[in-house]
Tab-separated table of C-alpha atoms and ligand atoms in Angstrom:
chain	number	residue	atom	x	y	z
A	1	MET	CA	24.583	-35.575	-23.865
A	2	ARG	CA	24.727	-38.525	-26.152
A	3	ARG	CA	21.786	-38.076	-28.466
A	4	THR	CA	22.042	-34.975	-30.586
A	5	LEU	CA	19.297	-35.732	-33.057
A	6	GLU	CA	16.519	-36.013	-30.532
A	7	MET	CA	17.515	-32.686	-29.036
A	8	ILE	CA	17.430	-31.072	-32.454
A	9	LEU	CA	13.997	-32.550	-32.950
A	10	LEU	CA	12.864	-31.390	-29.544
A	11	ILE	CA	14.065	-27.862	-30.090
A	12	SER	CA	12.851	-27.458	-33.621
A	13	LEU	CA	9.520	-29.173	-33.301
A	14	SER	CA	8.467	-28.284	-29.787
A	15	CYS	CA	8.203	-24.672	-30.890
A	16	VAL	CA	5.786	-25.655	-33.615
A	17	VAL	CA	3.451	-28.381	-32.430
A	18	LEU	CA	3.769	-29.381	-28.806
A	19	SER	CA	1.476	-32.358	-29.185
A	20	ALA	CA	3.428	-33.892	-32.060
A	21	PRO	CA	4.887	-37.334	-31.296
A	22	VAL	CA	8.452	-36.047	-31.459
A	23	PHE	CA	10.001	-38.964	-29.633
A	24	GLY	CA	9.499	-42.522	-30.657
A	25	GLN	CA	10.542	-42.115	-34.271
A	26	ARG	CA	13.915	-42.434	-35.896
A	27	TYR	CA	14.733	-40.729	-39.185
A	28	THR	CA	17.563	-41.803	-41.443
A	29	PHE	CA	18.390	-40.701	-44.957
A	30	PHE	CA	19.707	-41.790	-48.283
A	31	PRO	CA	20.907	-38.293	-49.227
A	32	HIS	CA	21.156	-39.161	-52.900
A	33	LEU	CA	19.011	-41.290	-55.182
A	34	ALA	CA	19.622	-41.751	-58.898
A	35	SER	CA	17.254	-43.436	-61.312
A	36	GLY	CA	17.094	-43.554	-65.107
A	37	GLY	CA	19.675	-42.751	-67.798
A	38	GLY	CA	21.574	-45.925	-66.915
A	39	TRP	CA	21.221	-45.462	-63.144
A	40	THR	CA	19.368	-47.787	-60.830
A	41	SER	CA	19.039	-47.680	-57.064
A	42	GLU	CA	18.342	-50.580	-54.746
A	43	LEU	CA	17.526	-50.273	-51.075
A	44	ARG	CA	18.240	-53.145	-48.715
A	45	PHE	CA	16.961	-53.412	-45.171
A	46	ALA	CA	17.795	-55.958	-42.454
A	47	ASN	CA	16.280	-56.242	-38.988
A	48	GLN	CA	19.215	-56.944	-36.711
A	49	GLY	CA	17.133	-56.954	-33.548
A	50	ILE	CA	15.128	-59.553	-31.642
A	51	SER	CA	11.715	-57.907	-32.122
A	52	ASP	CA	9.550	-57.410	-35.168
A	53	VAL	CA	9.645	-53.857	-36.579
A	54	MET	CA	6.300	-52.775	-37.979
A	55	GLY	CA	5.532	-49.803	-40.184
A	56	ILE	CA	8.878	-48.827	-41.708
A	57	LYS	CA	8.173	-46.032	-44.191
A	58	ILE	CA	10.384	-44.795	-47.017
A	59	THR	CA	9.391	-41.514	-48.654
A	60	PHE	CA	10.921	-40.419	-51.948
A	61	TYR	CA	11.655	-36.812	-52.911
A	62	ASN	CA	12.931	-34.817	-55.858
A	63	SER	CA	15.857	-32.494	-55.190
A	64	ASP	CA	13.488	-29.538	-54.651
A	65	GLY	CA	11.643	-31.383	-51.867
A	66	SER	CA	8.568	-32.320	-53.881
A	67	LEU	CA	7.405	-35.932	-53.702
A	68	LEU	CA	8.900	-38.340	-56.239
A	69	MET	CA	6.793	-41.132	-57.699
A	70	VAL	CA	8.644	-44.448	-57.937
A	71	GLU	CA	7.791	-47.905	-59.163
A	72	SER	CA	9.303	-50.818	-57.320
A	73	ASN	CA	8.979	-54.512	-56.595
A	74	LEU	CA	6.777	-53.474	-53.618
A	75	GLY	CA	4.455	-51.359	-55.747
A	76	ALA	CA	4.217	-47.787	-57.003
A	77	GLY	CA	3.860	-44.563	-55.021
A	78	THR	CA	5.726	-41.682	-53.417
A	79	ASP	CA	6.265	-43.790	-50.321
A	80	ILE	CA	6.606	-47.453	-49.479
A	81	SER	CA	5.736	-49.028	-46.137
A	82	PHE	CA	6.620	-52.495	-44.967
A	83	SER	CA	7.332	-54.448	-41.797
A	84	LEU	CA	10.379	-56.543	-40.981
A	85	PRO	CA	10.035	-59.514	-38.634
A	86	LYS	CA	13.058	-60.180	-36.421
A	87	GLY	CA	15.945	-61.463	-38.485
A	88	ALA	CA	14.204	-60.688	-41.780
A	89	ASN	CA	15.515	-58.594	-44.643
A	90	GLN	CA	13.892	-56.805	-47.546
A	91	MET	CA	15.212	-55.609	-50.878
A	92	ILE	CA	13.483	-52.765	-52.720
A	93	ARG	CA	14.434	-52.386	-56.342
A	94	ILE	CA	13.359	-49.090	-57.882
A	95	SER	CA	12.477	-49.410	-61.547
A	96	PRO	CA	14.595	-46.958	-63.565
A	97	HIS	CA	12.732	-43.784	-64.481
A	98	SER	CA	12.241	-43.112	-68.178
A	99	THR	CA	14.124	-39.815	-67.809
A	100	PRO	CA	16.961	-39.461	-65.252
A	101	VAL	CA	15.908	-38.200	-61.830
A	102	SER	CA	18.027	-37.120	-58.895
A	103	GLY	CA	16.582	-36.969	-55.420
A	104	TYR	CA	16.732	-38.567	-52.001
A	105	ALA	CA	14.843	-40.825	-49.607
A	106	VAL	CA	13.771	-40.391	-45.987
A	107	ILE	CA	13.299	-43.504	-43.868
A	108	THR	CA	10.980	-43.295	-40.866
A	109	TYR	CA	11.239	-46.004	-38.256
A	110	PRO	CA	8.509	-46.296	-35.608
A	111	SER	CA	11.033	-46.361	-32.733
A	112	GLU	CA	14.110	-44.239	-32.159
A	113	VAL	CA	15.973	-47.376	-31.114
A	114	SER	CA	15.075	-49.163	-34.337
A	115	PRO	CA	17.555	-51.994	-34.975
A	116	VAL	CA	17.118	-51.897	-38.762
A	117	ARG	CA	20.171	-51.454	-40.945
A	118	ALA	CA	19.754	-50.091	-44.448
A	119	THR	CA	22.075	-49.772	-47.419
A	120	GLU	CA	21.535	-48.168	-50.797
A	121	ILE	CA	23.271	-49.576	-53.851
A	122	TYR	CA	23.668	-47.281	-56.858
A	123	ARG	CA	24.476	-48.898	-60.142
A	124	TYR	CA	25.401	-47.380	-63.494
A	125	ALA	CA	25.113	-49.597	-66.538
A	126	GLN	CA	25.196	-49.129	-70.281
A	127	ARG	CA	24.141	-51.756	-72.784
A	128	ASP	CA	23.769	-54.359	-70.025
A	129	THR	CA	27.313	-53.778	-68.817
A	130	VAL	CA	27.641	-52.536	-65.240
A	131	LEU	CA	30.261	-49.771	-65.241
A	132	ALA	CA	30.041	-48.608	-61.653
A	133	GLU	CA	28.433	-49.761	-58.447
A	134	VAL	CA	28.639	-48.361	-54.934
A	135	GLY	CA	26.897	-49.027	-51.619
A	136	VAL	CA	26.119	-46.292	-49.090
A	137	ALA	CA	24.756	-46.943	-45.608
A	138	GLN	CA	21.741	-44.979	-44.365
A	139	GLN	CA	22.863	-41.663	-42.920
A	140	GLU	CA	21.933	-40.055	-39.631
A	141	ALA	CA	21.459	-36.292	-39.621
A	142	GLY	CA	24.192	-34.390	-37.823
A	143	SER	CA	25.707	-30.950	-37.435
A	144	HIS	CA	29.207	-31.839	-38.603
A	145	PHE	CA	30.869	-34.172	-41.043
A	146	SER	CA	34.357	-34.484	-42.476
A	147	PHE	CA	35.823	-36.739	-45.134
A	148	PRO	CA	38.784	-36.992	-47.539
A	149	VAL	CA	38.579	-35.066	-50.793
A	150	GLU	CA	40.723	-35.212	-53.909
A	151	ILE	CA	40.385	-33.216	-57.107
A	152	ASP	CA	42.857	-33.508	-59.980
A	153	SER	CA	41.518	-32.394	-63.323
A	154	ASN	CA	44.562	-33.763	-65.186
A	155	THR	CA	43.893	-37.328	-64.101
A	156	ARG	CA	40.100	-36.890	-63.931
A	157	ILE	CA	39.803	-37.397	-60.199
A	158	ASN	CA	36.903	-35.553	-58.650
A	159	THR	CA	34.666	-35.545	-55.588
A	160	ALA	CA	30.912	-35.030	-55.475
A	161	VAL	CA	28.722	-34.361	-52.453
A	162	GLY	CA	25.057	-34.830	-51.690
A	163	LEU	CA	23.718	-32.353	-49.109
A	164	LEU	CA	20.219	-32.567	-47.661
A	165	ASN	CA	18.267	-30.272	-45.337
A	166	PRO	CA	15.643	-32.757	-44.154
A	167	ALA	CA	12.252	-31.097	-43.718
A	168	VAL	CA	11.367	-33.683	-41.031
A	169	LEU	CA	13.876	-31.991	-38.714
A	170	GLY	CA	11.846	-28.768	-38.916
A	171	ALA	CA	14.920	-26.532	-39.070
A	172	GLY	CA	13.701	-24.135	-41.770
A	173	ALA	CA	16.109	-22.809	-44.400
A	174	GLN	CA	19.719	-23.613	-43.533
A	175	THR	CA	23.063	-22.407	-44.802
A	176	ILE	CA	25.497	-25.313	-44.992
A	177	VAL	CA	29.169	-24.307	-44.564
A	178	LEU	CA	31.879	-26.263	-46.383
A	179	ASN	CA	35.596	-25.854	-45.576
A	180	LEU	CA	38.435	-27.249	-47.667
A	181	ILE	CA	41.158	-28.119	-45.144
A	182	LYS	CA	44.722	-28.472	-46.426
A	183	PRO	CA	47.082	-31.195	-45.132
A	184	ASP	CA	48.775	-28.618	-42.869
A	185	GLY	CA	45.483	-27.965	-41.050
A	186	ASN	CA	44.791	-24.571	-42.581
A	187	ILE	CA	41.619	-23.658	-44.420
A	188	GLN	CA	42.148	-23.254	-48.160
A	189	ALA	CA	38.650	-22.055	-48.987
A	190	THR	CA	35.157	-21.839	-47.500
A	191	ALA	CA	31.866	-22.010	-49.368
A	192	THR	CA	28.221	-21.890	-48.350
A	193	LYS	CA	25.101	-23.503	-49.743
A	194	VAL	CA	21.604	-22.385	-48.801
A	195	LEU	CA	19.122	-25.252	-48.656
A	196	GLN	CA	15.414	-24.703	-48.155
A	197	PRO	CA	13.519	-27.233	-45.982
A	198	GLY	CA	13.482	-30.518	-47.902
A	199	GLU	CA	15.959	-29.290	-50.521
A	200	HIS	CA	18.844	-31.424	-51.706
A	201	TYR	CA	21.982	-30.593	-53.665
A	202	ALA	CA	24.138	-33.149	-55.443
A	203	GLY	CA	27.111	-32.347	-57.634
A	204	TYR	CA	30.848	-31.957	-57.984
A	205	LEU	CA	32.608	-29.663	-55.537
A	206	ASN	CA	34.131	-27.687	-58.414
A	207	ASP	CA	30.986	-27.503	-60.530
A	208	ALA	CA	30.905	-24.050	-62.092
A	209	THR	CA	27.164	-23.556	-61.689
A	210	ALA	CA	26.882	-24.718	-58.059
A	211	ASN	CA	29.215	-21.944	-56.893
A	212	LEU	CA	30.887	-24.021	-54.192
A	213	PHE	CA	34.532	-24.145	-55.336
A	214	PRO	CA	34.367	-23.292	-59.060
A	215	GLY	CA	37.694	-23.523	-60.864
A	216	LEU	CA	39.245	-25.778	-58.232
A	217	ASN	CA	41.335	-28.138	-60.381
A	218	SER	CA	43.749	-29.552	-57.850
A	219	PHE	CA	43.219	-30.294	-54.170
A	220	THR	CA	44.084	-33.053	-51.732
A	221	GLY	CA	42.808	-32.768	-48.193
A	222	VAL	CA	39.618	-32.921	-46.203
A	223	LEU	CA	36.203	-31.319	-46.522
A	224	SER	CA	34.591	-30.296	-43.245
A	225	VAL	CA	30.837	-29.671	-43.469
A	226	SER	CA	28.754	-27.905	-40.811
A	227	SER	CA	25.057	-27.111	-40.557
A	228	PRO	CA	23.445	-24.994	-37.823
A	229	LEU	CA	20.574	-27.381	-37.042
A	230	GLY	CA	21.410	-30.715	-38.686
A	231	ALA	CA	21.776	-32.061	-42.212
A	232	ALA	CA	22.525	-35.320	-44.007
A	233	VAL	CA	25.611	-35.712	-46.180
A	234	VAL	CA	26.946	-38.260	-48.637
A	235	ALA	CA	30.144	-38.124	-50.715
A	236	LEU	CA	31.283	-39.929	-53.836
A	237	ARG	CA	34.715	-40.052	-55.434
A	238	GLN	CA	35.191	-40.334	-59.169
A	239	ASP	CA	38.410	-41.701	-60.646
A	240	ALA	CA	38.293	-41.397	-64.453
A	241	ASP	CA	35.284	-43.528	-65.402
A	242	ALA	CA	34.909	-45.320	-62.056
A	243	PHE	CA	33.368	-44.023	-58.878
A	244	GLY	CA	32.899	-45.162	-55.297
A	245	GLY	CA	31.618	-44.078	-51.916
A	246	ILE	CA	33.580	-42.125	-49.320
A	247	SER	CA	33.038	-42.703	-45.618
A	248	THR	CA	31.643	-39.460	-44.168
A	249	ASP	CA	32.772	-39.323	-40.552
A	250	SER	CA	30.750	-37.408	-38.015
A	251	GLY	CA	32.574	-34.427	-36.599
A	252	PRO	CA	34.379	-31.416	-38.074
A	253	LEU	CA	38.072	-30.642	-38.137
A	254	MET	CA	38.319	-28.430	-35.059
A	255	GLY	CA	41.982	-27.428	-35.255
A	256	PRO	CA	41.540	-24.647	-37.821
A	257	PHE	CA	39.032	-22.926	-35.511
A	258	LEU	CA	41.212	-22.776	-32.390
A	259	LEU	CA	42.504	-19.323	-31.553
A	260	SER	CA	45.830	-18.603	-29.903
A	261	GLY	CA	47.582	-15.537	-28.559
A	262	GLY	CA	45.958	-12.250	-27.660
A	263	THR	CA	44.388	-11.404	-24.340
A	264	VAL	CA	41.837	-13.692	-22.780
A	265	PHE	CA	38.405	-12.199	-22.224
A	266	TYR	CA	36.954	-13.188	-18.837
A	267	SER	CA	33.338	-14.029	-18.325
A	268	LEU	CA	31.789	-11.725	-15.730
A	269	GLU	CA	28.593	-12.452	-13.797
A	270	PRO	CA	25.772	-11.651	-14.010
A	271	ASN	CA	25.461	-12.600	-17.690
A	272	ASP	CA	22.637	-15.118	-17.495
A	273	ASN	CA	20.099	-13.532	-19.839
A	274	PHE	CA	19.970	-11.512	-23.050
A	275	VAL	CA	19.739	-8.187	-21.189
A	276	GLN	CA	22.843	-8.953	-19.102
A	277	ALA	CA	24.830	-10.362	-22.054
A	278	GLN	CA	28.503	-9.320	-22.243
A	279	THR	CA	29.409	-7.508	-25.444
A	280	ILE	CA	32.292	-8.829	-27.538
A	281	SER	CA	33.706	-7.776	-30.894
A	282	GLY	CA	36.297	-9.404	-33.112
A	283	SER	CA	37.746	-12.839	-32.456
A	284	LYS	CA	38.087	-13.675	-28.780
A	285	ILE	CA	39.263	-16.412	-26.447
A	286	ILE	CA	36.789	-16.334	-23.564
A	287	SER	CA	37.398	-18.020	-20.214
A	288	GLY	CA	34.356	-18.772	-18.096
A	289	THR	CA	32.680	-21.044	-15.584
A	290	ILE	CA	29.126	-22.351	-15.409
A	291	GLY	CA	29.448	-21.734	-11.731
A	292	THR	CA	26.074	-22.583	-10.225
A	293	LEU	CA	23.155	-24.907	-10.869
A	294	GLY	CA	21.231	-23.697	-13.907
A	295	ASP	CA	23.792	-20.999	-14.777
A	296	ALA	CA	24.125	-19.742	-18.349
A	297	ASP	CA	26.680	-17.348	-19.835
A	298	ILE	CA	25.578	-15.120	-22.705
A	299	TYR	CA	27.727	-13.006	-25.038
A	300	LYS	CA	26.519	-10.446	-27.537
A	301	PHE	CA	28.005	-9.305	-30.849
A	302	THR	CA	27.006	-7.404	-33.954
A	303	GLY	CA	27.074	-9.253	-37.267
A	304	ARG	CA	26.289	-8.734	-40.907
A	305	LYS	CA	24.400	-10.911	-43.352
A	306	GLY	CA	26.705	-13.626	-44.702
A	307	ASP	CA	29.381	-13.248	-42.019
A	308	LEU	CA	30.969	-16.615	-41.268
A	309	ILE	CA	31.423	-17.191	-37.559
A	310	SER	CA	32.627	-20.118	-35.483
A	311	VAL	CA	32.313	-20.860	-31.782
A	312	LEU	CA	34.281	-23.710	-30.266
A	313	CYS	CA	33.756	-24.683	-26.631
A	314	ALA	CA	36.615	-26.594	-25.010
A	315	ALA	CA	35.496	-28.123	-21.724
A	316	GLN	CA	35.665	-31.878	-21.151
A	317	SER	CA	38.570	-32.126	-23.580
A	318	ASN	CA	40.418	-29.947	-21.018
A	319	GLY	CA	39.249	-31.916	-17.973
A	320	SER	CA	36.201	-29.807	-17.099
A	321	ASP	CA	32.987	-31.328	-15.722
A	322	LEU	CA	30.880	-29.162	-18.072
A	323	ASP	CA	28.775	-30.998	-20.667
A	324	SER	CA	28.518	-27.899	-22.796
A	325	VAL	CA	25.656	-26.785	-25.023
A	326	LEU	CA	26.070	-23.861	-27.435
A	327	GLU	CA	23.219	-21.856	-28.906
A	328	ILE	CA	23.202	-18.833	-31.207
A	329	TYR	CA	20.239	-16.451	-31.174
A	330	SER	CA	19.367	-13.598	-33.474
A	331	ASN	CA	17.890	-10.505	-31.853
A	332	SER	CA	14.929	-10.885	-34.216
A	333	ASP	CA	13.706	-13.992	-32.321
A	334	LEU	CA	15.037	-14.661	-28.850
A	335	LYS	CA	12.757	-17.660	-28.326
A	336	LYS	CA	14.296	-20.038	-30.860
A	337	PRO	CA	18.030	-20.590	-31.495
A	338	ILE	CA	19.234	-20.305	-35.080
A	339	ALA	CA	22.059	-22.737	-34.297
A	340	TYR	CA	22.374	-25.435	-31.670
A	341	ASN	CA	25.131	-27.862	-30.776
A	342	ASP	CA	25.488	-30.216	-27.843
A	343	GLN	CA	28.196	-32.555	-29.088
A	344	ASN	CA	30.742	-31.768	-31.743
A	345	GLY	CA	30.564	-35.348	-33.019
A	346	LEU	CA	34.200	-36.160	-32.327
A	347	ALA	CA	35.539	-39.217	-30.532
A	348	PRO	CA	32.220	-41.053	-30.228
A	349	GLN	CA	33.557	-43.218	-27.385
A	350	GLY	CA	35.351	-40.438	-25.529
A	351	ASP	CA	34.789	-37.402	-23.383
A	352	PRO	CA	35.410	-34.682	-25.990
A	353	LEU	CA	32.171	-35.878	-27.567
A	354	ASN	CA	30.317	-33.635	-25.162
A	355	ASP	CA	32.107	-30.440	-26.201
A	356	SER	CA	30.315	-28.149	-28.624
A	357	PHE	CA	31.106	-26.443	-31.921
A	358	ILE	CA	29.114	-24.219	-34.270
A	359	GLN	CA	30.129	-22.766	-37.606
A	360	MET	CA	27.528	-20.795	-39.487
A	361	ALA	CA	26.749	-17.939	-41.861
A	362	LEU	CA	24.739	-15.126	-40.278
A	363	PRO	CA	21.335	-14.647	-41.922
A	364	GLU	CA	20.994	-10.862	-41.600
A	365	ASN	CA	22.515	-7.651	-40.240
A	366	ASN	CA	21.633	-7.854	-36.584
A	367	THR	CA	22.719	-8.355	-32.989
A	368	TYR	CA	23.477	-11.957	-32.085
A	369	PHE	CA	23.872	-13.873	-28.820
A	370	ILE	CA	26.048	-16.854	-27.922
A	371	LYS	CA	24.680	-18.883	-25.009
A	372	VAL	CA	26.700	-21.470	-23.063
A	373	TYR	CA	25.185	-23.793	-20.466
A	374	ASP	CA	25.398	-27.305	-19.097
A	375	TYR	CA	23.264	-29.933	-20.789
A	376	TRP	CA	22.081	-31.214	-17.412
A	377	HIS	CA	21.681	-27.664	-16.049
A	378	ASP	CA	24.371	-28.462	-13.495
A	379	GLY	CA	27.187	-26.131	-12.511
A	380	GLY	CA	30.027	-25.574	-10.061
A	381	SER	CA	33.614	-24.419	-9.773
A	382	SER	CA	34.830	-27.382	-11.859
A	383	TYR	CA	32.509	-26.475	-14.777
A	384	ILE	CA	35.077	-24.319	-16.557
A	385	TYR	CA	35.221	-23.704	-20.295
A	386	THR	CA	37.219	-21.867	-22.927
A	387	LEU	CA	35.336	-20.417	-25.891
A	388	HIS	CA	37.146	-19.758	-29.139
A	389	VAL	CA	34.921	-17.233	-30.913
A	390	LYS	CA	35.905	-16.333	-34.477
A	391	LEU	CA	34.152	-13.215	-35.751
A	392	PRO	CA	35.020	-11.274	-38.917
B	401	LIG	CA1	26.304	-16.730	-16.005
B	402	LIG	CA1	27.514	-31.299	-24.653
């Protein structure tokens, strides 16, 4: 299915307030905002469509998720609302704070098909001399991102990330998983970052206090970032005294999570509900079919708090008709998945888009369930899949 965000919203919010106007809004993010201490941020919006867009709202937050007061050319407050007639554009210049603040901004558009483009421009100046300037486009929330990373302490090259768990997605606390992928496709190191709803982290990947990759002084490769229910990500590269933006592509690097060899575990019906779930342990390649309309296949395993697991579903990338959806459930709440993925984010114009991938850290010692089904609740003999399940 092509729209991941609305499904995340549906799943996360429908459990809370059924009457909430879940559809009809689009959220985008500036996952990092800097103001004061030489930093200024400007936000620029342009209506690319042929209709007026009324009631665009930008809300500002501190890194801990509390509201951030800003002063701007459109007035002062913790949020700014404005409308953009067709073809119009609007610049918002945030007056530098008297002491440096770090935070983020959430943009709410009244329609999920909003044609408004937005860019944030960070600027760092000292004594009226601009030393660095970088533009970052508004970011959509997603489950997976990957982007090039370089760290070389000798030549003062470094990479910083901004990670945001947007409270508007209603996901609750999330553990973000970060993988450093070497040029040969192997994982060099994996780190996790817990973000409460509305919380934001910004800093260098090797920052000693952030506990992501402390002591990492030399690395060239890719960072692959995954979140169980959707996050927003931005990355910046520093080269001595200059810095610039890095394009954060949607999608993870899947290769490191493919399994090979060993015996294939075959899905066996009936396995359609939590009671019938097939038990697995250790890493497994599972071969199955969503064989009938509305079929689901469920697997069960035992995990411990902090275990890193990954589940990769290969279906359309292997010629299957299955538009896979993956969900992970904890035995402590079988009504609401703790991880959800419809599309892995790869090949936005191609079929593999519809295949699913989840990487996550388990929240507690418990029994967990992996559920596979077709997005459209279809099924048949051509709806085959291969699951690559990596368990500790
Ligand atoms: Ca089944
Ligand atoms: Ca899918």
